C-alpha atoms as one frame of an Amber mdcrd trajectory, in Angstrom:
protein
-141.502  65.139  79.971-137.736  65.180  79.539-135.292  62.490  80.508-133.894
  64.394  83.488-137.383  64.776  84.912-137.956  61.024  84.660-134.760  60.391
  86.634-135.869  62.776  89.368-139.160  60.930  89.640-137.601  57.439  89.572
-133.870  57.763  90.327-133.211  54.004  90.376-134.839  53.311  87.000-132.165
  51.477  85.003-131.835  52.323  81.351-133.275  55.808  81.793-130.944  58.771
  81.781-128.668  60.693  84.038-127.870  64.322  84.495-124.254  64.225  85.588
-121.471  66.574  86.463-118.639  67.130  83.992-116.167  65.779  86.544-117.892
  62.397  86.668-117.939  62.200  82.872-114.275  63.265  82.659-113.400  60.426
  85.043-114.300  57.999  82.231-112.399  59.866  79.525-115.541  61.692  78.385
-116.956  58.403  77.057-120.722  58.625  76.867-121.657  54.955  76.741-125.054
  54.481  78.313-124.431  51.459  80.500-121.595  53.205  82.266-123.885  55.897
  83.649-127.409  54.539  83.914-127.020  50.765  83.756-129.283  48.350  81.981
-132.238  46.431  83.298-131.845  42.666  83.582-133.765  40.680  80.989-135.900
  37.727  81.958-134.958  34.429  80.323-137.776  33.535  77.949-136.364  30.068
  77.283-135.616  30.828  73.616-131.974  30.390  72.686-129.938  33.196  71.187
-129.444  31.098  68.053-133.202  30.706  67.581-133.821  34.424  68.124-130.979
  35.324  65.786-132.317  33.007  63.094-135.758  34.651  63.226-134.249  38.140
  63.197-131.925  37.226  60.340-134.835  35.958  58.216-136.754  39.166  58.918
-133.721  41.239  57.957-133.269  39.300  54.706-136.926  39.963  53.886-136.411
  43.680  54.536-133.320  43.671  52.271-135.321  42.054  49.458-138.103  44.621
  49.891-135.516  47.395  49.917-134.012  46.141  46.646-137.475  45.992  45.049
-138.315  49.513  46.182-134.952  50.863  45.025-135.571  49.320  41.602-138.994
  50.990  41.410-137.467  54.323  42.449-134.734  54.006  39.837-137.303  53.165
  37.142-139.370  56.204  38.142-136.323  58.456  38.144-135.350  57.216  34.702
-138.667  58.544  33.359-138.054  62.045  34.715-136.866  64.424  31.985-133.420
  65.845  32.591
């Protein structure tokens, strides 16, 4: 089911989508930022500070970067064996 259909079914659902008229989009200089048109749902406070969440996410990202470097090295080694 497409986004426009979801809005027809639940028109107040924040963070969904909006089928708008060109005039309403032109009013904002044709900027298509989501929050401007459909809003964003409020998040519940889970009691975990931003700093703590960021630290966990940063560690996960660093791990992904290390894995990426390892995989790129393997790819480069494999490519080096391919006859040219």
